[in-house]
Amino acid sequence: MKEKKNPYWLILPQLALSMIFLYGIANGLAQSFGIMPSLGLDKMTLKYYRELFAREDFVSSLLFSVHIAFLSAFLSVLIGVFACALLVRAKKTGGRTLRIIQLPIIIPHIVVAFFIIHFFSQNGILARLLYHAGLIAAQEEFALLVFDRGGIGIILGYLWKEVPFIIYFVMSLMQAVDERLGEAAVNLGASKAQSFFRITLPLCMPTIVGGFMILFTYALGAYELPFILGATRPKALPILAYMEYTHPDLHNRPYAMAVNGVIIALTLLPIGLWSLYGRKNEDS
């Protein structure tokens, strides 16, 4: 009897943490709808969401965050899948290759941010090399890749972290695809490229879509890289939420929670699409 109860005791810490996490989300959403008894707010309202969407800075932040999250996730998937195809074709999937791929994943984002600044900024190593080589007249002529309004520096930082993640995420599955399927397609007249796009890639697509969703949702809610590498304006949604949360006037707290509510909604959207995609594949 005791042995049967042991697994339940083991999951109690996880259940406790889950309850705390869910309580935090519920409390934050309640505050976003104007329910904060400590401030005398006890009536549910959409006021804070309406006022947020009427603010120009919020709309700019929303578009900026979606732009960074989508582009970084899309490019990471594109580069990562292409790299997987090359590695699997070259049969370079041994332990050493996997360890090299894992290295960027374990490096903290803040370290990646400072690497991007030191290498790609107008005072960075690349600008100095081009200046001393006589290719640019001044370091200020180097392209603005960091602290720019387009978020190029932020996207570069995410690519450094996310491309290896996609390779590690997809390569084992791509490697497991039966080579005889591709060989049969080639024997029937298909090229190697057609074999990849019509056989290997569709078999790996659910995993690839899942990787894209993970990267998109992470980049949408991440704070470090947009804070360190982003321009003054527009600000990413997590930074805007933090600014509203730390505002001296506590009546700004519901605005911060409303921003978080928007982030949660944008996070749940791709998860819902991913679930529908997986269900569609199962039905077919």
mmCIF file of C-alpha atoms in Angstrom:
data_model
loop_
_atom_site.group_PDB
_atom_site.id
_atom_site.type_symbol
_atom_site.label_atom_id
_atom_site.label_comp_id
_atom_site.label_asym_id
_atom_site.label_seq_id
_atom_site.Cartn_x
_atom_site.Cartn_y
_atom_site.Cartn_z
ATOM 1 C CA MET A 1 0.000 0.000 0.000
ATOM 2 C CA LYS A 2 2.840 2.359 0.879
ATOM 3 C CA GLU A 3 4.553 1.655 -2.447
ATOM 4 C CA LYS A 4 1.369 2.558 -4.317
ATOM 5 C CA LYS A 5 1.232 5.941 -2.569
ATOM 6 C CA ASN A 6 4.897 6.808 -3.175
ATOM 7 C CA PRO A 7 4.391 8.228 -6.711
ATOM 8 C CA TYR A 8 1.686 10.561 -5.425
ATOM 9 C CA TRP A 9 3.964 11.883 -2.683
ATOM 10 C CA LEU A 10 6.664 12.510 -5.280
ATOM 11 C CA ILE A 11 4.430 14.735 -7.417
ATOM 12 C CA LEU A 12 3.203 16.835 -4.485
ATOM 13 C CA PRO A 13 6.007 19.454 -4.831
ATOM 14 C CA GLN A 14 5.192 19.835 -8.524
ATOM 15 C CA LEU A 15 1.489 20.186 -7.756
ATOM 16 C CA ALA A 16 2.229 22.821 -5.117
ATOM 17 C CA LEU A 17 4.367 24.832 -7.544
ATOM 18 C CA SER A 18 1.678 24.496 -10.215
ATOM 19 C CA MET A 19 -0.956 25.831 -7.827
ATOM 20 C CA ILE A 20 1.225 28.835 -6.947
ATOM 21 C CA PHE A 21 1.853 29.459 -10.657
ATOM 22 C CA LEU A 22 -1.834 29.230 -11.537
ATOM 23 C CA TYR A 23 -2.770 31.485 -8.618
ATOM 24 C CA GLY A 24 -0.292 34.103 -9.858
ATOM 25 C CA ILE A 25 -1.780 34.013 -13.360
ATOM 26 C CA ALA A 26 -5.349 34.196 -12.025
ATOM 27 C CA ASN A 27 -4.485 37.076 -9.693
ATOM 28 C CA GLY A 28 -2.718 38.964 -12.487
ATOM 29 C CA LEU A 29 -5.640 38.531 -14.859
ATOM 30 C CA ALA A 30 -8.058 39.672 -12.145
ATOM 31 C CA GLN A 31 -5.985 42.827 -11.661
ATOM 32 C CA SER A 32 -5.943 43.406 -15.429
ATOM 33 C CA PHE A 33 -9.745 43.518 -15.285
ATOM 34 C CA GLY A 34 -9.633 46.096 -12.500
ATOM 35 C CA ILE A 35 -10.097 43.891 -9.437
ATOM 36 C CA MET A 36 -7.645 45.124 -6.778
ATOM 37 C CA PRO A 37 -9.367 45.333 -3.371
ATOM 38 C CA SER A 38 -6.243 46.826 -1.791
ATOM 39 C CA LEU A 39 -6.729 49.920 -3.975
ATOM 40 C CA GLY A 40 -10.489 49.978 -3.609
ATOM 41 C CA LEU A 41 -11.052 48.467 -7.050
ATOM 42 C CA ASP A 42 -13.628 45.688 -6.876
ATOM 43 C CA LYS A 43 -15.621 45.945 -10.117
ATOM 44 C CA MET A 44 -14.669 44.036 -13.249
ATOM 45 C CA THR A 45 -14.012 46.322 -16.216
ATOM 46 C CA LEU A 46 -12.357 46.314 -19.641
ATOM 47 C CA LYS A 47 -11.223 49.895 -19.123
ATOM 48 C CA TYR A 48 -7.521 49.090 -18.882
ATOM 49 C CA TYR A 49 -7.502 46.972 -22.030
ATOM 50 C CA ARG A 50 -9.439 49.634 -23.959
ATOM 51 C CA GLU A 51 -7.089 52.381 -22.840
ATOM 52 C CA LEU A 52 -4.042 50.253 -23.636
ATOM 53 C CA PHE A 53 -5.130 49.622 -27.218
ATOM 54 C CA ALA A 54 -5.829 53.341 -27.592
ATOM 55 C CA ARG A 55 -2.215 54.157 -26.676
ATOM 56 C CA GLU A 56 0.215 54.601 -29.554
ATOM 57 C CA ASP A 57 3.178 53.307 -27.551
ATOM 58 C CA PHE A 58 1.348 50.072 -26.703
ATOM 59 C CA VAL A 59 0.358 49.377 -30.314
ATOM 60 C CA SER A 60 3.957 50.031 -31.397
ATOM 61 C CA SER A 61 5.235 47.687 -28.684
ATOM 62 C CA LEU A 62 2.729 45.010 -29.695
ATOM 63 C CA LEU A 63 3.745 45.118 -33.357
ATOM 64 C CA PHE A 64 7.433 45.254 -32.419
ATOM 65 C CA SER A 65 7.205 42.192 -30.155
ATOM 66 C CA VAL A 66 5.243 40.138 -32.697
ATOM 67 C CA HIS A 67 7.695 41.185 -35.417
ATOM 68 C CA ILE A 68 10.730 40.089 -33.387
ATOM 69 C CA ALA A 69 9.146 36.856 -32.173
ATOM 70 C CA PHE A 70 7.875 35.756 -35.586
ATOM 71 C CA LEU A 71 10.959 36.713 -37.584
ATOM 72 C CA SER A 72 13.448 35.211 -35.130
ATOM 73 C CA ALA A 73 11.443 31.966 -34.877
ATOM 74 C CA PHE A 74 10.906 31.712 -38.640
ATOM 75 C CA LEU A 75 14.564 32.354 -39.524
ATOM 76 C CA SER A 76 15.734 29.975 -36.796
ATOM 77 C CA VAL A 77 13.517 27.203 -38.149
ATOM 78 C CA LEU A 78 14.597 27.907 -41.738
ATOM 79 C CA ILE A 79 18.326 27.888 -40.939
ATOM 80 C CA GLY A 80 18.054 25.056 -38.425
ATOM 81 C CA VAL A 81 16.159 22.685 -40.735
ATOM 82 C CA PHE A 82 18.569 23.421 -43.583
ATOM 83 C CA ALA A 83 21.517 22.715 -41.257
ATOM 84 C CA CYS A 84 19.857 19.471 -40.126
ATOM 85 C CA ALA A 85 19.481 18.347 -43.726
ATOM 86 C CA LEU A 86 23.167 19.037 -44.416
ATOM 87 C CA LEU A 87 24.339 17.305 -41.225
ATOM 88 C CA VAL A 88 22.185 14.231 -41.760
ATOM 89 C CA ARG A 89 23.195 13.986 -45.397
ATOM 90 C CA ALA A 90 26.869 14.281 -44.420
ATOM 91 C CA LYS A 91 26.192 11.801 -41.576
ATOM 92 C CA LYS A 92 27.800 14.213 -39.095
ATOM 93 C CA THR A 93 25.468 13.459 -36.220
ATOM 94 C CA GLY A 94 27.936 12.014 -33.727
ATOM 95 C CA GLY A 95 28.501 12.976 -30.111
ATOM 96 C CA ARG A 96 31.054 15.680 -30.897
ATOM 97 C CA THR A 97 28.706 17.421 -33.326
ATOM 98 C CA LEU A 98 25.871 17.325 -30.802
ATOM 99 C CA ARG A 99 28.099 18.799 -28.073
ATOM 100 C CA ILE A 100 29.078 21.686 -30.370
ATOM 101 C CA ILE A 101 25.400 22.300 -31.138
ATOM 102 C CA GLN A 102 24.539 22.285 -27.426
ATOM 103 C CA LEU A 103 27.160 24.925 -26.561
ATOM 104 C CA PRO A 104 25.187 28.032 -27.681
ATOM 105 C CA ILE A 105 22.057 26.673 -25.979
ATOM 106 C CA ILE A 106 23.621 26.650 -22.507
ATOM 107 C CA ILE A 107 25.085 30.176 -22.798
ATOM 108 C CA PRO A 108 22.844 32.683 -20.911
ATOM 109 C CA HIS A 109 20.968 35.266 -22.948
ATOM 110 C CA ILE A 110 22.669 38.142 -21.144
ATOM 111 C CA VAL A 111 26.078 36.831 -22.283
ATOM 112 C CA VAL A 112 24.756 36.593 -25.836
ATOM 113 C CA ALA A 113 23.540 40.197 -25.595
ATOM 114 C CA PHE A 114 26.961 41.522 -24.634
ATOM 115 C CA PHE A 115 28.551 39.415 -27.390
ATOM 116 C CA ILE A 116 26.198 41.026 -29.936
ATOM 117 C CA ILE A 117 27.063 44.503 -28.630
ATOM 118 C CA HIS A 118 30.821 43.945 -28.706
ATOM 119 C CA PHE A 119 30.756 42.426 -32.166
ATOM 120 C CA PHE A 120 27.920 44.080 -34.145
ATOM 121 C CA SER A 121 27.539 47.590 -32.677
ATOM 122 C CA GLN A 122 29.019 50.668 -34.330
ATOM 123 C CA ASN A 123 31.779 50.581 -31.691
ATOM 124 C CA GLY A 124 32.161 46.833 -32.001
ATOM 125 C CA ILE A 125 34.861 44.590 -33.384
ATOM 126 C CA LEU A 126 33.373 44.263 -36.873
ATOM 127 C CA ALA A 127 33.002 48.044 -37.322
ATOM 128 C CA ARG A 128 36.583 48.587 -36.159
ATOM 129 C CA LEU A 129 37.944 45.953 -38.532
ATOM 130 C CA LEU A 130 36.121 47.502 -41.482
ATOM 131 C CA TYR A 131 37.335 50.962 -40.471
ATOM 132 C CA HIS A 132 40.991 49.917 -40.156
ATOM 133 C CA ALA A 133 40.710 48.032 -43.465
ATOM 134 C CA GLY A 134 39.609 51.283 -45.119
ATOM 135 C CA LEU A 135 36.229 49.905 -46.168
ATOM 136 C CA ILE A 136 34.345 52.587 -44.222
ATOM 137 C CA ALA A 137 35.449 56.159 -43.515
ATOM 138 C CA ALA A 138 34.209 56.121 -39.922
ATOM 139 C CA GLN A 139 32.794 53.602 -37.511
ATOM 140 C CA GLU A 140 29.500 55.522 -37.551
ATOM 141 C CA GLU A 141 29.047 54.444 -41.185
ATOM 142 C CA PHE A 142 28.701 50.830 -40.073
ATOM 143 C CA ALA A 143 25.122 49.584 -40.353
ATOM 144 C CA LEU A 144 23.035 50.138 -37.233
ATOM 145 C CA LEU A 145 22.457 46.537 -36.150
ATOM 146 C CA VAL A 146 22.162 47.104 -32.393
ATOM 147 C CA PHE A 147 19.768 49.463 -30.550
ATOM 148 C CA ASP A 148 17.851 49.837 -33.831
ATOM 149 C CA ARG A 149 14.107 50.288 -34.258
ATOM 150 C CA GLY A 150 13.882 47.166 -36.400
ATOM 151 C CA GLY A 151 15.232 44.921 -33.643
ATOM 152 C CA ILE A 152 17.988 43.433 -35.804
ATOM 153 C CA GLY A 153 20.350 43.031 -32.855
ATOM 154 C CA ILE A 154 17.647 41.283 -30.834
ATOM 155 C CA ILE A 155 16.909 38.910 -33.719
ATOM 156 C CA LEU A 156 20.632 38.143 -34.104
ATOM 157 C CA GLY A 157 20.773 37.262 -30.409
ATOM 158 C CA TYR A 158 17.789 34.942 -30.708
ATOM 159 C CA LEU A 159 19.251 33.293 -33.815
ATOM 160 C CA TRP A 160 22.413 32.486 -31.856
ATOM 161 C CA LYS A 161 20.325 30.660 -29.261
ATOM 162 C CA GLU A 162 17.445 29.319 -31.327
ATOM 163 C CA VAL A 163 19.116 27.846 -34.418
ATOM 164 C CA PRO A 164 21.054 25.262 -32.328
ATOM 165 C CA PHE A 165 17.840 24.497 -30.440
ATOM 166 C CA ILE A 166 16.019 23.701 -33.696
ATOM 167 C CA ILE A 167 18.933 21.565 -34.906
ATOM 168 C CA TYR A 168 18.974 19.619 -31.654
ATOM 169 C CA PHE A 169 15.161 19.437 -31.659
ATOM 170 C CA VAL A 170 14.740 18.191 -35.240
ATOM 171 C CA MET A 171 17.941 16.362 -36.162
ATOM 172 C CA SER A 172 17.263 13.168 -34.215
ATOM 173 C CA LEU A 173 13.874 12.809 -35.897
ATOM 174 C CA MET A 174 15.232 13.614 -39.344
ATOM 175 C CA GLN A 175 18.016 11.103 -38.793
ATOM 176 C CA ALA A 176 15.445 8.452 -37.850
ATOM 177 C CA VAL A 177 13.541 8.769 -41.147
ATOM 178 C CA ASP A 178 14.036 5.519 -43.045
ATOM 179 C CA GLU A 179 16.594 6.097 -45.800
ATOM 180 C CA ARG A 180 14.841 3.501 -47.928
ATOM 181 C CA LEU A 181 11.933 5.891 -48.458
ATOM 182 C CA GLY A 182 14.217 8.469 -50.061
ATOM 183 C CA GLU A 183 16.040 5.811 -52.045
ATOM 184 C CA ALA A 184 12.742 4.484 -53.392
ATOM 185 C CA ALA A 185 11.729 8.020 -54.460
ATOM 186 C CA VAL A 186 15.073 8.540 -56.202
ATOM 187 C CA ASN A 187 14.715 5.195 -57.982
ATOM 188 C CA LEU A 188 11.310 6.324 -59.229
ATOM 189 C CA GLY A 189 12.843 9.432 -60.795
ATOM 190 C CA ALA A 190 12.749 12.039 -58.013
ATOM 191 C CA SER A 191 15.783 14.170 -57.315
ATOM 192 C CA LYS A 192 17.374 14.262 -53.866
ATOM 193 C CA ALA A 193 15.848 17.689 -53.294
ATOM 194 C CA GLN A 194 12.380 16.435 -54.237
ATOM 195 C CA SER A 195 12.882 13.418 -51.964
ATOM 196 C CA PHE A 196 13.708 15.732 -49.067
ATOM 197 C CA PHE A 197 10.833 18.167 -49.614
ATOM 198 C CA ARG A 198 8.192 15.534 -50.338
ATOM 199 C CA ILE A 199 9.176 12.760 -47.921
ATOM 200 C CA THR A 200 11.608 13.775 -45.156
ATOM 201 C CA LEU A 201 10.296 17.282 -44.533
ATOM 202 C CA PRO A 202 6.573 16.337 -44.275
ATOM 203 C CA LEU A 203 7.432 13.544 -41.828
ATOM 204 C CA CYS A 204 9.330 16.040 -39.651
ATOM 205 C CA MET A 205 6.819 18.894 -40.046
ATOM 206 C CA PRO A 206 4.860 18.362 -36.782
ATOM 207 C CA THR A 207 8.114 18.587 -34.812
ATOM 208 C CA ILE A 208 9.263 21.599 -36.825
ATOM 209 C CA VAL A 209 5.950 23.400 -36.235
ATOM 210 C CA GLY A 210 6.210 22.572 -32.541
ATOM 211 C CA GLY A 211 9.720 24.030 -32.411
ATOM 212 C CA PHE A 212 8.498 27.201 -34.134
ATOM 213 C CA MET A 213 5.692 27.619 -31.601
ATOM 214 C CA ILE A 214 8.091 27.173 -28.679
ATOM 215 C CA LEU A 215 10.506 29.770 -30.071
ATOM 216 C CA PHE A 216 7.735 32.234 -30.931
ATOM 217 C CA THR A 217 6.137 32.116 -27.500
ATOM 218 C CA TYR A 218 9.500 32.374 -25.746
ATOM 219 C CA ALA A 219 10.696 35.358 -27.788
ATOM 220 C CA LEU A 220 7.338 37.080 -27.308
ATOM 221 C CA GLY A 221 7.622 36.999 -23.521
ATOM 222 C CA ALA A 222 11.403 37.285 -23.082
ATOM 223 C CA TYR A 223 12.831 40.340 -21.327
ATOM 224 C CA GLU A 224 16.659 40.248 -21.379
ATOM 225 C CA LEU A 225 17.566 40.674 -25.053
ATOM 226 C CA PRO A 226 14.936 43.353 -25.860
ATOM 227 C CA PHE A 227 15.954 45.291 -22.742
ATOM 228 C CA ILE A 228 19.708 45.220 -23.477
ATOM 229 C CA LEU A 229 19.711 45.332 -27.294
ATOM 230 C CA GLY A 230 16.481 47.191 -28.071
ATOM 231 C CA ALA A 231 16.032 50.822 -29.034
ATOM 232 C CA THR A 232 14.477 53.414 -26.757
ATOM 233 C CA ARG A 233 11.306 53.168 -28.803
ATOM 234 C CA PRO A 234 9.433 51.019 -29.509
ATOM 235 C CA LYS A 235 9.799 48.850 -26.430
ATOM 236 C CA ALA A 236 8.968 45.165 -26.327
ATOM 237 C CA LEU A 237 5.805 44.199 -24.448
ATOM 238 C CA PRO A 238 7.619 42.649 -21.432
ATOM 239 C CA ILE A 239 9.596 45.874 -20.944
ATOM 240 C CA LEU A 240 6.432 47.979 -21.186
ATOM 241 C CA ALA A 241 4.758 45.705 -18.623
ATOM 242 C CA TYR A 242 7.710 46.085 -16.243
ATOM 243 C CA MET A 243 7.666 49.878 -16.591
ATOM 244 C CA GLU A 244 3.962 50.010 -15.781
ATOM 245 C CA TYR A 245 4.420 47.586 -12.878
ATOM 246 C CA THR A 246 7.225 49.647 -11.289
ATOM 247 C CA HIS A 247 5.397 52.976 -11.779
ATOM 248 C CA PRO A 248 5.222 54.938 -8.498
ATOM 249 C CA ASP A 249 1.435 55.217 -8.839
ATOM 250 C CA LEU A 250 -0.019 51.830 -7.869
ATOM 251 C CA HIS A 251 -3.094 52.590 -9.964
ATOM 252 C CA ASN A 252 -0.878 51.797 -12.983
ATOM 253 C CA ARG A 253 -0.622 48.173 -11.811
ATOM 254 C CA PRO A 254 -3.751 47.065 -13.766
ATOM 255 C CA TYR A 255 -2.160 48.416 -16.969
ATOM 256 C CA ALA A 256 0.894 46.233 -16.350
ATOM 257 C CA MET A 257 -1.313 43.209 -15.811
ATOM 258 C CA ALA A 258 -3.317 44.044 -18.935
ATOM 259 C CA VAL A 259 -0.079 44.010 -20.952
ATOM 260 C CA ASN A 260 0.694 40.622 -19.424
ATOM 261 C CA GLY A 261 -2.818 39.497 -20.327
ATOM 262 C CA VAL A 262 -2.155 40.401 -23.962
ATOM 263 C CA ILE A 263 1.114 38.444 -23.857
ATOM 264 C CA ILE A 264 -0.712 35.416 -22.425
ATOM 265 C CA ALA A 265 -3.365 35.652 -25.152
ATOM 266 C CA LEU A 266 -0.734 35.881 -27.884
ATOM 267 C CA THR A 267 1.049 32.902 -26.310
ATOM 268 C CA LEU A 268 -2.083 30.754 -26.129
ATOM 269 C CA LEU A 269 -2.966 31.520 -29.763
ATOM 270 C CA PRO A 270 -0.041 29.609 -31.351
ATOM 271 C CA ILE A 271 -0.441 26.826 -28.773
ATOM 272 C CA GLY A 272 -4.075 26.450 -29.838
ATOM 273 C CA LEU A 273 -3.089 26.442 -33.502
ATOM 274 C CA TRP A 274 -0.406 23.851 -32.769
ATOM 275 C CA SER A 275 -2.975 21.632 -31.034
ATOM 276 C CA LEU A 276 -5.376 21.928 -33.972
ATOM 277 C CA TYR A 277 -2.538 21.123 -36.363
ATOM 278 C CA GLY A 278 -1.618 18.014 -34.381
ATOM 279 C CA ARG A 279 -5.260 16.878 -34.179
ATOM 280 C CA LYS A 280 -5.665 17.394 -37.920
ATOM 281 C CA ASN A 281 -2.611 15.219 -38.589
ATOM 282 C CA GLU A 282 -3.934 12.494 -36.288
ATOM 283 C CA ASP A 283 -7.313 12.488 -38.034
ATOM 284 C CA SER A 284 -5.676 12.258 -41.451
#
